[in-house]
Short mmCIF file of C-alpha atoms in Angstrom, two decimals:
data_model
loop_
_atom_site.label_atom_id
_atom_site.label_comp_id
_atom_site.label_asym_id
_atom_site.label_seq_id
_atom_site.Cartn_x
_atom_site.Cartn_y
_atom_site.Cartn_z
CA MET K 1 -72.86 30.97 49.81
CA ARG K 2 -69.33 29.63 50.44
CA SER K 3 -68.55 32.73 52.37
CA LEU K 4 -71.60 32.35 54.50
CA ILE K 5 -70.73 28.73 55.28
CA GLN K 6 -67.21 29.76 56.23
CA TYR K 7 -68.55 32.46 58.56
CA CYS K 8 -70.96 30.04 60.24
CA ILE K 9 -68.13 27.53 60.83
CA LEU K 10 -65.96 30.27 62.33
CA ILE K 11 -68.65 31.39 64.76
CA ILE K 12 -69.34 27.80 65.86
CA SER K 13 -65.65 27.00 66.44
CA VAL K 14 -65.08 30.07 68.56
CA PHE K 15 -68.20 30.31 70.59
CA VAL K 16 -69.02 26.68 71.18
CA PHE K 17 -67.30 27.01 74.54
CA SER K 18 -68.63 30.55 75.33
CA GLY K 19 -69.05 31.35 78.92
CA CYS K 20 -66.70 28.51 79.98
CA THR K 21 -63.31 28.31 81.67
CA MET K 22 -60.92 26.09 79.68
CA LYS K 23 -57.83 24.67 81.24
CA THR K 24 -54.48 24.01 79.55
CA GLY K 25 -51.41 22.13 80.72
CA TYR K 26 -47.90 21.22 79.92
CA ASN K 27 -47.66 19.21 76.73
CA PRO K 28 -44.20 17.87 75.88
CA THR K 29 -45.13 17.38 72.24
CA TYR K 30 -45.22 21.21 71.82
CA VAL K 31 -41.56 21.43 72.85
CA LYS K 32 -39.23 20.88 69.91
CA ASP K 33 -36.47 18.29 70.23
CA MET K 34 -32.96 19.46 69.45
CA ALA K 35 -30.87 16.79 67.80
CA LEU K 36 -27.46 17.66 69.11
CA ALA K 37 -24.31 15.59 68.77
CA LYS K 38 -22.39 14.87 72.02
CA ASN K 39 -19.66 17.40 71.16
CA GLU K 40 -22.28 20.09 70.60
CA LYS K 41 -23.62 19.92 74.14
CA ILE K 42 -22.50 21.88 77.15
CA GLU K 43 -20.46 19.85 79.67
CA GLY K 44 -21.99 19.34 83.08
CA ARG K 45 -25.45 19.30 84.58
CA ALA K 46 -28.07 22.04 84.86
CA LEU K 47 -30.68 22.76 87.56
CA VAL K 48 -34.08 24.36 86.96
CA TYR K 49 -35.02 25.90 90.34
CA MET K 50 -38.55 27.16 91.01
CA PRO K 51 -39.89 27.77 94.52
CA LYS K 52 -43.16 26.01 95.35
CA ASP K 53 -45.31 29.19 95.01
CA GLU K 54 -43.97 29.90 91.52
CA LEU K 55 -44.27 26.23 90.47
CA GLU K 56 -47.94 26.40 91.47
CA GLN K 57 -48.64 29.69 89.74
CA ILE K 58 -51.79 29.79 87.63
CA ILE K 59 -52.88 32.57 85.35
CA SER K 60 -56.51 33.10 84.30
CA ALA K 61 -57.18 35.39 81.41
CA LYS K 62 -59.78 36.31 78.87
CA PRO K 63 -58.58 37.09 75.32
CA THR K 64 -57.89 40.67 74.43
CA SER K 65 -59.90 40.21 71.21
CA PHE K 66 -63.63 40.60 70.93
CA THR K 67 -63.75 37.11 69.47
CA GLY K 68 -63.86 34.53 72.20
CA GLN K 69 -64.32 37.14 74.89
CA ALA K 70 -66.61 34.86 76.89
CA LEU K 71 -63.96 32.16 77.09
CA THR K 72 -61.58 32.28 80.09
CA LEU K 73 -58.31 30.43 79.72
CA GLU K 74 -56.66 28.97 82.81
CA VAL K 75 -52.90 28.51 82.33
CA PRO K 76 -50.82 26.60 84.89
CA SER K 77 -47.86 28.78 84.00
CA GLY K 78 -45.58 27.38 86.67
CA GLU K 79 -46.09 23.82 85.40
CA ILE K 80 -45.56 24.77 81.81
CA VAL K 81 -42.39 26.88 82.53
CA LYS K 82 -40.97 23.88 84.46
CA GLY K 83 -41.75 21.39 81.73
CA VAL K 84 -40.45 23.51 78.84
CA SER K 85 -37.30 24.49 80.70
CA VAL K 86 -36.41 20.92 81.86
CA LYS K 87 -36.99 19.35 78.45
CA THR K 88 -34.99 22.04 76.59
CA LEU K 89 -32.04 22.05 78.95
CA ASP K 90 -32.02 18.26 79.05
CA ASN K 91 -31.25 18.38 75.33
CA ILE K 92 -28.42 20.98 75.78
CA PHE K 93 -26.45 19.81 78.77
CA LEU K 94 -24.30 16.70 78.43
CA ASP K 95 -25.18 15.38 81.89
CA GLY K 96 -28.86 16.38 81.71
CA VAL K 97 -30.92 18.45 84.09
CA ASP K 98 -32.51 18.30 87.46
CA PHE K 99 -35.50 20.12 88.87
CA SER K 100 -36.01 21.31 92.42
CA SER K 101 -38.20 23.61 94.45
CA ARG K 102 -35.39 23.93 97.04
CA ALA K 103 -32.13 25.67 96.67
CA GLU K 104 -29.94 22.84 98.00
CA ASN K 105 -26.67 21.16 96.93
CA LEU K 106 -26.16 23.82 94.26
CA GLU K 107 -22.42 23.48 94.02
CA LYS K 108 -22.67 20.39 91.70
CA TYR K 109 -24.41 22.27 88.87
CA LYS K 110 -22.80 23.97 85.88
CA LEU K 111 -25.89 26.21 85.49
CA ILE K 112 -28.70 27.11 87.95
CA ILE K 113 -31.59 28.87 86.27
CA LYS K 114 -34.79 30.18 87.87
CA PRO K 115 -37.40 30.82 85.14
CA LYS K 116 -40.71 32.52 85.61
CA MET K 117 -43.51 33.70 83.31
CA VAL K 118 -44.43 37.18 84.43
CA SER K 119 -47.03 38.22 81.79
CA PHE K 120 -49.44 36.51 79.43
CA GLU K 121 -51.97 37.82 76.90
CA HIS K 122 -53.74 36.02 74.11
CA GLU K 123 -56.31 36.67 71.40
CA TYR K 124 -58.26 35.01 68.63
CA ASN K 125 -57.63 37.44 65.80
CA ALA K 126 -60.43 37.36 63.24
CA LEU K 127 -59.98 40.93 61.99
CA LYS K 128 -56.79 40.23 60.06
CA ASN K 129 -58.66 37.48 58.16
CA LEU K 130 -61.63 39.67 57.44
CA GLY K 131 -63.78 37.62 59.75
CA PHE K 132 -63.50 34.33 57.85
CA ALA K 133 -60.73 32.71 59.81
CA ILE K 134 -58.97 33.06 63.10
CA THR K 135 -55.23 33.50 63.87
CA PRO K 136 -54.39 32.65 67.53
CA GLN K 137 -51.88 35.10 68.99
CA VAL K 138 -49.90 35.11 72.23
CA ARG K 139 -47.81 37.81 74.00
CA ILE K 140 -45.75 36.78 76.93
CA GLY K 141 -42.93 38.08 79.20
CA ALA K 142 -40.55 35.79 81.10
CA GLU K 143 -37.76 36.32 83.56
CA MET K 144 -34.71 34.08 83.70
CA LEU K 145 -32.49 34.41 86.82
CA VAL K 146 -29.04 32.77 86.82
CA LEU K 147 -27.88 31.80 90.33
CA ASN K 148 -24.54 30.79 91.80
CA SER K 149 -23.89 27.98 94.25
CA LYS K 150 -24.69 30.40 97.08
CA ASN K 151 -28.18 31.03 95.69
CA GLU K 152 -27.18 34.52 94.74
CA VAL K 153 -28.49 36.15 91.53
CA VAL K 154 -25.51 36.66 89.17
CA ASP K 155 -27.50 37.49 85.99
CA ARG K 156 -31.05 38.58 85.30
CA LYS K 157 -32.68 38.30 81.87
CA TYR K 158 -36.06 39.50 80.87
CA TYR K 159 -37.69 38.74 77.47
CA GLU K 160 -40.90 39.85 75.82
CA SER K 161 -42.25 38.04 72.76
CA GLY K 162 -44.37 40.65 71.12
CA ASN K 163 -47.27 39.23 69.10
CA ILE K 164 -46.57 35.64 68.13
CA ASP K 165 -48.98 34.19 65.58
CA GLY K 166 -50.09 30.54 65.44
CA GLU K 167 -51.52 28.69 62.47
CA THR K 168 -54.65 30.32 61.04
CA TYR K 169 -57.77 28.17 61.11
CA MET K 170 -61.41 28.22 60.02
CA ILE K 171 -62.58 25.67 62.59
CA ASN K 172 -60.92 24.40 65.70
CA LEU K 173 -62.79 22.59 68.46
CA GLN K 174 -59.77 23.13 70.80
CA PRO K 175 -58.96 26.77 70.26
CA THR K 176 -57.22 26.99 73.63
CA GLU K 177 -54.65 24.38 72.59
CA ALA K 178 -53.66 26.54 69.62
CA ILE K 179 -52.83 29.21 72.21
CA ASN K 180 -51.10 26.68 74.42
CA LYS K 181 -48.79 25.44 71.60
CA ILE K 182 -47.67 29.01 70.90
CA LEU K 183 -47.04 29.57 74.59
CA HIS K 184 -44.81 26.49 74.89
CA GLN K 185 -42.78 27.33 71.79
CA SER K 186 -42.31 30.96 72.80
CA LEU K 187 -41.05 29.92 76.29
CA GLN K 188 -38.66 27.41 74.69
CA LYS K 189 -37.19 30.19 72.51
CA PHE K 190 -36.60 32.27 75.68
CA VAL K 191 -34.78 29.47 77.39
CA ILE K 192 -32.54 28.89 74.33
CA LYS K 193 -31.96 32.63 73.97
CA ALA K 194 -30.82 32.79 77.62
CA ILE K 195 -28.42 29.85 77.11
CA ASN K 196 -26.94 31.51 74.01
CA GLU K 197 -26.43 34.75 75.80
CA ILE K 198 -24.80 33.07 78.78
CA TYR K 199 -22.35 30.74 76.91
CA TYR K 200 -22.21 32.04 73.29
CA LYS K 201 -22.60 35.81 73.34
CA ASP K 202 -20.85 36.49 70.00
CA LYS K 203 -22.38 33.57 67.97
CA PRO K 204 -25.56 31.79 69.07
CA MET K 205 -25.01 27.99 69.14
CA PHE K 206 -28.51 26.74 69.66
CA ILE K 207 -31.27 27.59 67.18
CA ILE K 208 -34.74 26.21 66.63
CA GLY K 209 -36.97 26.96 63.68
CA ASN K 210 -40.48 28.38 63.69
#
């Protein structure tokens, strides 16, 4: 009887929004704060640069899993990439960070980075839990371009996350937010990885937990 109840709860939580398009957005609470001392930060100011078309980028996708197949997720990827990048770099650079959609006055920045999410897949994996719970999963790819003061690309980094699992649940009336949280945290790890590779190749300085 207990297994039957669990199964019914699972079905309700996944398909209550069937046939709908659900929208996500940038949520700063999903981006982990980095408590760094002043002497641990990088001197200078950073710039996150994203042209208007990339800032307004939206990705619409159905899950790759059978579970939740009728639910389309609309992700404002440009808005999320901007928010995650700005908040993360503001923690790392001593003089903070600016954002711009124009490549102007670049000479005053220690780092100019142009981030973009280039791929996004998600699923509600019930198979790994024998059908009695769901594990949200995300796979993303992101490009991080490093520019100089002449708006020339001096470094190009590409990262793929592989399958990233979120917290397994039996019932969740906001299943898309479980995906959104993983997306934010995966992007943040990419930004931090890029900074470590640029400034601390031999020994990563900035680390966040799972």
